[in-house]
């Protein structure tokens, strides 16, 4: 095998999706996801124990389906990759134990990988563009950060991140207040389509001149959340679609303002937007408009690769193999709060 | 004969063995309640260096703390998948019991939250499925208790014989359900009013027969002071009711009844949760209830909320029908 064509199987179980992806080098062969989101919807959030039970039950079938989609057998796999953190520890352990079982059974290398790096790495699939350097805006249920990516498998610097809620969390909370259901991201996106984004002027956190001194690339969404609740309380006749659209606009505006600012200032001409919130249609639309205007190259993975999936884990595993990086030690510890500075365990 | 990879992660100990043709080729363990995920692959890697040809995997399916337990099962099923060999699961407690030569005893292991998973063994056979309870409740059996307390852990080399005796599992033996429960789908809960007494009376009769409250009793009970009644409705029809009274700082469950066709859907659980919530708002220090001995549906429900048996009352529900008094502290 040439390292750059290695067949890599990636396993993702950090939250509520049991997912397996298979890639050959940078070519995506299979991406299978079994989600327990419906079971969690009734609680308005992910219940760790329910997620972990679902992972264990779904795993063998998800692996089998991915192999069948990719038309390969387990014996053909050159290396395994698995999300080792961040995530729910009980959920992560189902994935890492399963991956270790496969790697030991087949005597193949295993890479424990960082979930956040994987979100960005998925951008490498199905194209041959140069990967680095890039500014990455990583926005998901648990994270909102701006990163400077010199090398995705070894050198990622955090330029800024949220000081309170993650963008995805803000979507979930506002969706709950608006009684739009869980998960909140797609629900708000849908509702906002028939609303006016300029109807209500919601605040953009950390964008005042004095904020820019210490928090140039940081985000804050808690003030926005309070502003929305206040607005609803004093406006009994509010239009739900307008609230959703104006809230969404406030989030998306500030995300892009700061991310494009970082690209301009660093002189790095590529902006990657990744993570679950990158599936938001308004974010995609506005990002495309503003980057074109700023002369920055924009890359956003296809919608189905933005939310948690196995392809992204296989993708970063594949980059590690291509670079000839050492596999993780057998028995590495999953880390529920691991940071992006450690892409490979 | 064949070679077996044997794994157990149901206790704080991670154990791995490889047995071929009846001979133990490798057996090792690692102690540490939070390190199954790390220890297991390392131990298996060591074992495979001694014997890498494996024909079958057997894994302990618990009961045991869930996170560690799943690490073992997840590993086992994927290892078997990778090798294209069969795997099966056995009850981990059986692999402690097989080390003990008495005729009547209990095996118990830590279940966290001040509880234990346990099973009783008589003349070499397990009596029923494993259960969960508080350690103090085991002493009532008045027979010896083995397990983690006596530093005994599942011996995976015993798994082969246990599997051959036919007692195998393909789902983890969770015993406990997850803490979070979905609210019963389509069921609406609201405070009771006088109009509800007619449907309540008809459920009361079919649920309790001769021991049912009369209409007069129902009226009197529901109109009393310091109490709260809640009912559940499904498609506009009253199907469940419950009530609780605050007696000088201790809450007492007056009734908790679900019409027969709607049982086992989590409705009783939702009602009980509302009674407990109300009792807390009344600043009650504890909540108590009576349940008939042998009520296999209700007792586990109450236990899962932390109710403990504190005493029994003979003939409470009529001649020969003993009530168990249970209590849960609220402070
Ligand atoms: Zn994610």
XYZ file of C-alpha atoms and ligand atoms in Angstrom:
677
model
C 0.000 0.000 0.000
C 1.073 3.537 -0.661
C 0.567 5.509 2.538
C -1.405 8.131 0.710
C -3.927 5.542 -0.543
C -4.346 3.693 2.749
C -7.747 2.220 3.496
C -8.786 3.690 6.847
C -11.893 2.867 8.858
C -12.985 5.557 11.336
C -15.343 5.152 14.310
C -17.187 8.034 15.974
C -19.222 7.699 19.190
C -18.543 10.917 21.098
C -22.175 11.954 21.429
C -25.409 10.458 20.101
C -24.376 9.210 16.648
C -22.841 5.805 16.156
C -20.904 6.387 12.956
C -18.397 4.548 10.807
C -16.644 5.931 7.749
C -14.193 4.347 5.339
C -11.768 6.285 3.156
C -9.051 5.332 0.680
C -6.535 8.135 1.064
C -8.664 11.233 0.546
C -11.432 9.394 -1.253
C -14.628 8.773 0.688
C -15.927 5.216 0.285
C -18.553 4.896 3.001
C -20.213 7.019 5.664
C -22.824 5.249 7.793
C -24.578 6.902 10.730
C -27.020 5.452 13.225
C -28.413 8.165 15.453
C -30.205 7.875 18.768
C -31.326 11.505 18.488
C -35.021 10.564 18.435
C -34.674 8.892 21.806
C -33.078 12.033 23.245
C -35.550 14.474 21.694
C -38.078 13.584 24.365
C -35.701 14.868 27.036
C -34.678 18.023 25.174
C -30.999 17.015 25.252
C -28.655 14.061 24.960
C -28.892 11.536 27.810
C -25.424 9.963 28.160
C -26.562 6.535 29.377
C -29.088 6.190 26.581
C -26.484 7.254 24.016
C -23.966 4.704 25.309
C -26.477 1.857 25.241
C -27.425 2.759 21.693
C -23.765 2.829 20.581
C -23.118 -0.691 21.834
C -26.242 -2.011 20.170
C -25.713 -0.278 16.847
C -21.962 -0.765 16.426
C -21.749 -4.189 14.690
C -24.443 -3.272 12.162
C -22.961 0.139 11.423
C -19.527 -1.408 10.793
C -21.041 -4.095 8.572
C -23.037 -1.541 6.569
C -19.983 0.675 6.053
C -17.923 -2.273 4.795
C -20.684 -3.275 2.452
C -21.097 0.299 1.126
C -17.351 0.574 0.569
C -17.229 -2.910 -0.986
C -14.265 -3.909 1.147
C -13.787 -6.458 3.890
C -12.275 -5.868 7.318
C -9.132 -7.724 6.249
C -8.499 -5.042 3.617
C -8.402 -2.192 6.152
C -4.895 -0.775 6.600
C -5.519 1.274 9.719
C -8.270 2.127 12.192
C -9.084 5.536 13.640
C -11.428 6.379 16.471
C -12.601 9.512 18.264
C -10.763 9.577 21.594
C -12.168 12.918 22.776
C -13.661 15.328 23.493
C -17.078 13.830 24.142
C -19.181 11.903 26.658
C -16.775 9.510 28.360
C -19.119 6.513 28.466
C -19.967 7.013 24.815
C -16.340 7.486 23.776
C -15.349 4.252 25.530
C -17.717 2.154 23.430
C -15.969 3.483 20.326
C -12.391 3.213 21.555
C -12.965 -0.313 22.904
C -14.555 -1.403 19.670
C -11.718 0.090 17.629
C -9.115 -1.554 19.861
C -10.903 -4.902 19.423
C -10.762 -4.571 15.636
C -7.159 -3.362 15.547
C -5.931 -6.174 17.807
C -7.971 -8.827 16.009
C -6.518 -7.790 12.656
C -3.107 -6.675 13.913
C -3.408 -3.230 12.317
C -2.426 0.212 13.597
C -4.947 2.265 15.576
C -5.106 6.058 15.760
C -7.034 7.720 18.571
C -7.972 11.117 17.178
C -9.347 14.441 18.339
C -12.970 14.965 17.408
C -12.494 18.669 16.639
C -9.547 18.070 14.325
C -11.647 15.436 12.615
C -14.426 17.971 11.930
C -11.915 20.094 10.027
C -10.158 17.138 8.367
C -13.347 16.022 6.668
C -12.776 18.984 4.341
C -9.830 17.064 2.840
C -12.081 14.362 1.394
C -12.939 14.042 -2.278
C -10.682 16.852 -3.458
C -6.986 17.365 -3.952
C -6.666 20.955 -2.824
C -3.758 21.915 -0.626
C -4.753 21.398 3.006
C -2.688 23.932 4.891
C -2.414 26.608 5.999
C -5.966 27.687 6.737
C -8.086 29.568 9.204
C -10.800 27.282 10.532
C -14.069 28.344 12.104
C -15.195 25.364 14.148
C -18.794 25.659 15.286
C -20.762 22.866 16.919
C -22.908 22.000 19.911
C -19.893 21.987 22.182
C -17.427 24.306 20.486
C -17.067 27.641 18.795
C -13.500 28.516 17.970
C -11.301 30.162 15.406
C -8.173 28.179 14.680
C -5.010 28.711 12.730
C -4.221 25.410 11.039
C -0.600 25.042 10.026
C -0.782 21.250 9.962
C -3.979 19.509 10.962
C -2.271 16.446 12.433
C 0.344 18.302 14.443
C 0.072 22.079 14.535
C -3.189 23.854 15.260
C -3.293 27.114 17.188
C -6.454 28.458 18.842
C -6.915 32.148 18.056
C -10.164 32.486 19.951
C -13.125 30.594 21.315
C -16.393 31.115 23.121
C -16.203 32.430 26.656
C -19.620 31.020 27.569
C -22.042 29.010 25.392
C -21.086 27.259 22.175
C -22.983 28.437 19.097
C -24.792 25.102 18.797
C -25.787 25.274 22.447
C -27.285 28.719 21.901
C -29.336 27.289 19.025
C -30.589 24.456 21.253
C -31.539 26.795 24.085
C -33.329 29.320 21.922
C -35.140 26.517 20.103
C -36.339 25.265 23.469
C -37.590 28.729 24.479
C -39.358 29.044 21.127
C -40.725 25.515 21.532
C -39.193 24.393 18.274
C -37.854 21.115 19.630
C -34.498 19.352 19.789
C -31.968 19.445 18.177
C -32.274 23.203 17.901
C -29.954 23.964 14.967
C -32.032 22.476 12.133
C -35.265 23.594 13.852
C -34.239 27.263 13.964
C -32.812 27.084 10.459
C -36.168 25.821 9.182
C -38.247 28.363 11.119
C -35.970 31.247 10.120
C -36.555 30.628 6.418
C -39.936 32.359 6.604
C -38.760 35.125 8.940
C -37.107 38.496 8.539
C -33.482 38.463 9.785
C -33.522 42.240 10.260
C -36.806 42.370 12.148
C -35.212 42.535 15.595
C -31.813 44.003 16.427
C -30.213 41.415 18.733
C -26.760 42.112 20.222
C -23.489 40.842 18.706
C -21.389 39.646 21.647
C -17.805 40.869 22.140
C -17.763 43.192 19.140
C -17.385 46.555 20.889
C -14.075 48.332 20.530
C -13.121 47.616 24.149
C -13.970 43.895 23.749
C -11.571 43.632 20.841
C -8.576 44.316 23.073
C -8.775 41.071 25.027
C -11.346 39.105 23.042
C -10.596 39.857 19.429
C -11.477 36.356 18.194
C -13.547 35.165 21.135
C -17.302 34.703 21.109
C -20.020 35.195 23.696
C -23.595 34.065 23.148
C -25.063 34.303 26.640
C -26.008 37.979 26.260
C -27.795 37.166 23.031
C -29.722 34.414 24.755
C -30.819 36.818 27.497
C -31.789 39.413 24.911
C -34.003 36.911 23.100
C -35.729 35.815 26.331
C -36.317 39.442 27.301
C -37.707 40.250 23.910
C -40.141 37.343 24.112
C -41.246 38.326 27.601
C -42.084 41.893 26.663
C -43.500 41.103 23.200
C -46.400 38.699 23.723
C -47.411 39.008 20.071
C -43.962 38.107 18.712
C -43.560 36.393 15.359
C -41.670 33.191 15.935
C -40.121 33.115 12.478
C -38.799 36.668 12.881
C -37.284 35.869 16.264
C -35.629 32.728 14.870
C -34.311 34.552 11.813
C -33.022 37.561 13.777
C -31.389 35.349 16.405
C -29.759 33.225 13.726
C -28.565 36.335 11.916
C -26.921 37.637 15.087
C -25.018 34.379 15.598
C -23.982 33.937 11.998
C -22.975 37.594 11.611
C -20.594 37.588 14.523
C -19.114 34.183 13.630
C -18.237 35.363 10.150
C -17.154 38.844 11.189
C -14.485 37.373 13.436
C -13.465 34.427 11.242
C -12.990 36.569 8.147
C -11.200 39.140 10.282
C -8.757 36.448 11.406
C -8.125 35.335 7.833
C -7.475 38.893 6.695
C -5.185 39.748 9.549
C -3.106 36.565 9.339
C -2.808 36.804 5.581
C -4.066 33.212 5.292
C -6.360 33.113 2.326
C -8.367 29.980 3.046
C -11.281 29.792 5.471
C -12.646 26.368 6.425
C -15.976 26.274 8.256
C -16.595 22.980 10.039
C -18.704 21.376 12.750
C -22.422 20.786 13.123
C -23.397 24.463 12.890
C -21.656 24.617 9.480
C -24.746 22.797 8.204
C -26.773 25.963 8.919
C -28.053 27.282 5.608
C -27.810 30.984 6.509
C -24.213 30.548 7.682
C -23.330 28.876 4.379
C -25.056 31.546 2.335
C -23.600 34.534 4.140
C -20.132 32.960 4.316
C -20.089 32.527 0.597
C -21.153 36.177 0.037
C -18.681 37.679 2.456
C -15.639 35.592 1.559
C -16.142 36.350 -2.110
C -16.201 40.039 -1.251
C -13.084 39.674 0.900
C -11.192 37.666 -1.701
C -10.866 34.662 0.591
C -11.228 31.080 -0.549
C -14.103 29.402 1.353
C -14.342 25.699 2.016
C -17.325 24.119 3.778
C -17.812 20.352 3.785
C -21.059 19.066 2.285
C -23.976 19.233 4.747
C -23.956 15.542 5.668
C -20.272 15.704 6.600
C -20.680 18.715 8.914
C -22.579 16.960 11.677
C -20.819 14.155 13.567
C -19.839 11.266 11.308
C -17.284 8.504 10.860
C -15.866 9.808 7.587
C -14.264 12.735 9.398
C -12.536 10.363 11.818
C -11.304 8.208 8.952
C -10.188 11.399 7.180
C -7.873 12.569 9.937
C -6.656 8.989 10.441
C -5.829 8.898 6.778
C -3.895 12.186 6.990
C -1.911 10.740 9.908
C -1.104 7.576 7.941
C -0.121 9.603 4.876
C 2.280 11.633 6.984
C 3.752 8.450 8.445
C 2.790 9.385 12.019
C 3.174 6.770 14.722
C -0.069 5.024 15.706
C -1.467 5.590 19.190
C -0.315 3.233 21.901
C -2.663 0.311 22.408
C -4.668 1.137 25.531
C -4.516 4.941 25.141
C -6.960 6.692 27.434
C -10.026 8.391 25.993
C -10.211 12.005 27.172
C -13.621 13.616 27.532
C -12.213 17.144 27.477
C -9.252 16.830 25.139
C -8.200 19.991 23.343
C -7.405 20.458 19.694
C -3.713 20.939 20.422
C -3.496 17.140 20.604
C -4.907 15.921 17.270
C -3.550 12.360 17.506
C -3.425 10.486 20.813
C -11.145 -28.410 21.214
C -10.652 -24.757 20.648
C -8.933 -21.691 21.990
C -10.971 -19.075 23.856
C -10.377 -15.397 24.557
C -12.147 -14.672 27.870
C -12.876 -11.147 29.095
C -14.567 -9.638 32.128
C -14.970 -5.933 32.982
C -18.008 -6.124 35.258
C -16.198 -5.184 38.471
C -13.361 -2.797 39.311
C -11.078 -5.543 37.976
C -10.339 -5.997 34.280
C -9.629 -9.708 33.666
C -8.405 -11.430 30.529
C -7.603 -15.096 29.961
C -6.791 -17.299 27.006
C -7.641 -20.965 27.413
C -6.763 -23.565 24.791
C -7.703 -27.225 24.960
C -8.620 -26.852 28.604
C -5.272 -25.336 29.519
C -4.924 -21.752 30.718
C -2.370 -20.207 28.362
C -2.690 -16.691 29.701
C -4.487 -15.111 32.648
C -3.965 -11.619 33.935
C -5.863 -8.740 35.440
C -5.683 -5.068 36.242
C -7.379 -3.386 39.207
C -8.879 0.069 38.857
C -12.498 1.022 38.498
C -11.947 3.695 35.866
C -9.349 2.100 33.634
C -11.099 -0.736 31.797
C -10.781 1.078 28.483
C -7.019 1.279 28.803
C -6.263 -1.974 30.627
C -8.310 -4.303 28.459
C -6.515 -3.758 25.118
C -3.153 -3.914 26.877
C -3.967 -7.222 28.571
C -5.343 -8.743 25.380
C -2.252 -7.590 23.458
C -0.064 -9.347 26.042
C -2.121 -12.516 25.784
C -2.101 -12.573 21.998
C 1.696 -12.553 22.072
C 1.507 -15.955 23.781
C -1.328 -17.343 21.680
C -2.750 -15.418 18.770
C -5.024 -18.088 17.323
C -8.458 -17.568 18.887
C -11.574 -19.554 17.927
C -14.182 -17.996 20.163
C -14.668 -15.037 22.518
C -16.670 -15.183 25.743
C -17.304 -12.012 27.706
C -18.896 -11.248 31.068
C -22.179 -9.402 30.423
C -22.484 -8.113 33.963
C -24.284 -6.994 35.912
C -21.747 -4.297 36.705
C -21.140 -0.556 36.490
C -22.232 0.285 32.953
C -19.266 2.169 31.546
C -16.656 -0.473 32.335
C -19.030 -3.267 31.429
C -19.648 -1.845 27.969
C -15.916 -1.424 27.325
C -15.514 -5.194 27.659
C -18.562 -6.122 25.603
C -17.783 -3.594 22.882
C -14.225 -4.883 22.638
C -15.335 -8.522 22.573
C -17.937 -8.098 19.856
C -15.561 -6.125 17.641
C -12.664 -8.508 18.186
C -14.919 -11.385 17.133
C -16.119 -9.387 14.139
C -12.515 -8.659 13.159
C -11.535 -12.310 13.345
C -14.781 -13.610 11.877
C -15.317 -15.849 14.917
C -18.326 -16.264 17.231
C -18.707 -14.523 20.571
C -21.099 -15.013 23.441
C -21.810 -13.528 26.842
C -22.328 -15.025 30.268
C -23.438 -13.707 33.647
C -20.351 -12.388 35.428
C -21.710 -13.256 38.890
C -21.739 -16.936 37.870
C -17.965 -16.737 37.502
C -17.665 -15.656 41.134
C -20.180 -18.231 42.340
C -18.261 -21.082 40.747
C -15.365 -20.375 43.155
C -17.562 -21.060 46.171
C -18.452 -24.507 47.423
C -21.314 -23.754 49.793
C -24.902 -24.832 49.174
C -26.670 -21.505 49.770
C -25.056 -18.100 49.380
C -25.237 -14.702 47.713
C -22.793 -13.139 45.278
C -22.757 -9.345 45.325
C -20.686 -6.714 43.574
C -20.545 -2.938 43.775
C -23.255 -1.233 41.737
C -22.228 2.343 42.752
C -24.691 4.771 44.353
C -24.479 2.758 47.586
C -26.066 -0.279 45.972
C -24.987 -3.769 44.973
C -25.840 -6.110 42.130
C -26.500 -9.569 43.491
C -27.819 -13.056 42.827
C -28.530 -15.975 45.114
C -27.097 -19.429 44.451
C -28.560 -22.605 45.885
C -26.981 -26.012 45.306
C -24.797 -24.654 42.536
C -27.615 -22.946 40.640
C -28.440 -19.264 40.323
C -31.958 -18.448 41.527
C -33.453 -16.091 38.935
C -31.898 -13.094 37.240
C -29.466 -10.743 39.026
C -31.007 -7.838 40.942
C -29.926 -4.582 42.551
C -30.440 -3.505 46.172
C -28.826 -1.831 49.137
C -26.140 -3.823 50.934
C -28.105 -3.703 54.198
C -30.976 -5.538 52.522
C -28.759 -8.544 51.773
C -28.134 -9.280 55.423
C -31.848 -10.115 55.757
C -31.197 -13.333 53.790
C -28.919 -14.445 56.616
C -26.639 -16.487 54.354
C -22.984 -15.896 53.440
C -22.181 -13.124 50.949
C -19.285 -13.342 48.519
C -17.900 -11.053 45.866
C -15.961 -7.838 45.970
C -16.542 -7.618 49.738
C -14.567 -10.838 50.192
C -12.106 -9.842 47.469
C -13.499 -12.324 44.974
C -13.837 -11.322 41.335
C -15.223 -13.091 38.272
C -12.776 -15.743 37.087
C -13.000 -15.660 33.294
C -11.507 -19.133 32.932
C -14.821 -20.365 34.353
C -16.722 -18.773 31.441
C -16.258 -21.796 29.175
C -18.055 -24.168 31.523
C -20.740 -21.554 32.248
C -21.332 -20.991 28.530
C -21.498 -24.739 27.932
C -24.150 -25.074 30.612
C -26.284 -22.941 28.325
C -26.765 -19.740 30.286
C -25.709 -17.198 27.660
C -26.622 -13.556 27.028
C -26.372 -11.300 24.006
C -27.424 -8.096 25.759
C -25.638 -6.548 28.742
C -27.284 -7.493 32.042
C -28.100 -3.914 32.986
C -30.645 -4.683 35.783
C -31.075 -0.933 36.285
C -32.743 1.200 33.687
C -31.228 4.549 32.660
C -31.919 7.376 35.120
C -33.772 9.417 32.581
C -37.124 8.155 31.443
C -39.223 9.488 28.642
C -42.538 10.894 29.733
C -45.175 8.360 28.640
C -46.142 9.223 25.083
C -49.580 10.767 24.674
C -50.419 10.771 28.384
C -51.511 14.084 29.940
C -51.197 14.707 33.661
C -53.324 17.195 35.590
C -54.697 17.752 39.103
C -57.722 15.656 40.024
C -61.206 17.166 40.336
C -64.502 15.829 41.681
C -65.704 14.768 38.212
C -62.836 12.259 38.082
C -64.216 10.203 40.962
C -66.510 8.132 38.741
C -63.813 6.783 36.380
C -61.424 6.441 39.341
C -63.974 4.332 41.171
C -64.298 1.953 38.234
C -60.503 1.518 37.917
C -60.302 1.114 41.699
C -62.801 -1.777 41.601
C -61.104 -3.684 38.820
C -57.623 -3.120 40.281
C -58.303 -3.950 43.939
C -61.558 -5.946 44.024
C -62.790 -6.244 47.568
C -59.981 -4.097 48.936
C -61.029 -1.157 46.730
C -62.045 2.111 48.308
C -65.793 2.744 48.267
C -67.143 5.840 46.572
C -67.682 7.396 49.986
C -64.113 6.659 51.013
C -62.839 8.063 47.744
C -64.780 11.288 48.267
C -63.562 11.648 51.801
C -59.939 10.793 51.020
C -59.737 13.134 48.055
C -61.275 16.063 49.950
C -58.953 15.895 52.956
C -56.370 18.492 53.928
C -52.657 18.705 53.067
C -52.852 16.374 50.123
C -52.381 16.346 46.380
C -54.043 14.138 43.792
C -52.951 13.891 40.174
C -54.524 11.960 37.298
C -53.258 10.750 33.919
C -55.405 10.888 30.783
C -54.923 9.089 27.507
C -57.040 10.105 24.505
C -59.409 11.928 26.835
C -59.930 8.931 29.088
C -58.777 8.816 32.705
C -56.350 5.889 33.037
C -54.277 6.539 36.168
C -54.349 8.413 39.463
C -52.196 8.957 42.489
C -52.362 10.853 45.714
C -50.103 11.843 48.573
C -50.696 13.455 51.964
C -48.384 15.479 54.159
C -48.700 14.089 57.692
C -46.763 16.392 59.978
C -43.687 16.542 57.776
C -43.720 13.009 56.439
C -45.394 12.373 53.109
C -47.558 9.273 52.768
C -48.559 7.892 49.378
C -52.335 7.333 49.536
C -52.729 5.561 46.221
C -50.909 5.040 42.949
C -52.949 3.156 40.396
C -52.675 2.632 36.648
C -55.513 0.948 34.728
C -54.449 -2.494 33.606
C -54.091 -2.007 29.824
C -51.804 1.005 30.411
C -49.317 -0.551 32.796
C -45.582 -0.911 32.049
C -45.477 2.312 30.048
C -43.803 4.503 32.635
C -47.066 6.100 33.788
C -46.679 4.928 37.388
C -43.133 6.235 37.354
C -44.287 9.661 36.175
C -47.022 9.759 38.834
C -44.602 8.773 41.570
C -42.154 11.423 40.433
C -44.910 14.025 40.758
C -45.804 12.815 44.248
C -42.164 13.057 45.299
C -41.808 16.516 43.752
C -44.891 17.727 45.611
C -43.617 16.239 48.882
C -40.387 18.132 48.437
C -42.251 21.388 47.907
C -44.030 20.671 51.227
C -40.582 20.309 52.831
C -41.388 16.759 53.924
C -38.372 14.975 55.347
C -39.364 11.587 53.943
C -41.989 9.882 51.836
C -43.510 6.509 52.730
C -45.743 3.988 51.040
C -47.157 0.511 51.445
C -46.924 -2.180 48.808
C -48.135 -5.751 48.849
C -45.506 -8.457 49.268
C -44.819 -10.008 45.899
C -45.900 -7.030 43.787
C -43.160 -7.587 41.203
C -44.102 -4.563 39.144
C -44.261 -1.941 41.850
C -41.428 -2.905 44.187
C -38.614 -2.499 41.616
C -40.139 0.850 40.617
C -40.073 2.080 44.202
C -36.575 0.721 44.709
C -35.364 2.531 41.632
C -36.484 5.785 43.267
C -34.528 4.906 46.395
C -37.354 3.588 48.558
C -36.141 1.111 51.166
C -38.166 -1.508 52.988
C -38.341 -0.497 56.640
C -40.922 -2.920 58.004
C -43.828 -5.205 57.161
C -47.460 -5.236 58.256
C -49.190 -8.599 58.387
C -52.721 -8.945 56.994
C -52.723 -5.312 55.853
C -54.503 -6.104 52.600
C -56.677 -8.807 54.120
C -55.910 -12.155 55.731
C -52.458 -13.453 54.731
C -51.718 -10.415 52.586
C -48.687 -8.696 54.025
C -47.742 -5.109 53.218
C -44.168 -3.912 52.915
C -43.629 -0.416 54.279
C -41.091 1.516 52.253
C -39.493 4.858 52.931
C -37.400 7.327 50.997
C -35.552 10.192 52.665
C -36.081 13.542 51.013
C -33.481 15.618 52.815
Zn -18.903 17.207 16.673
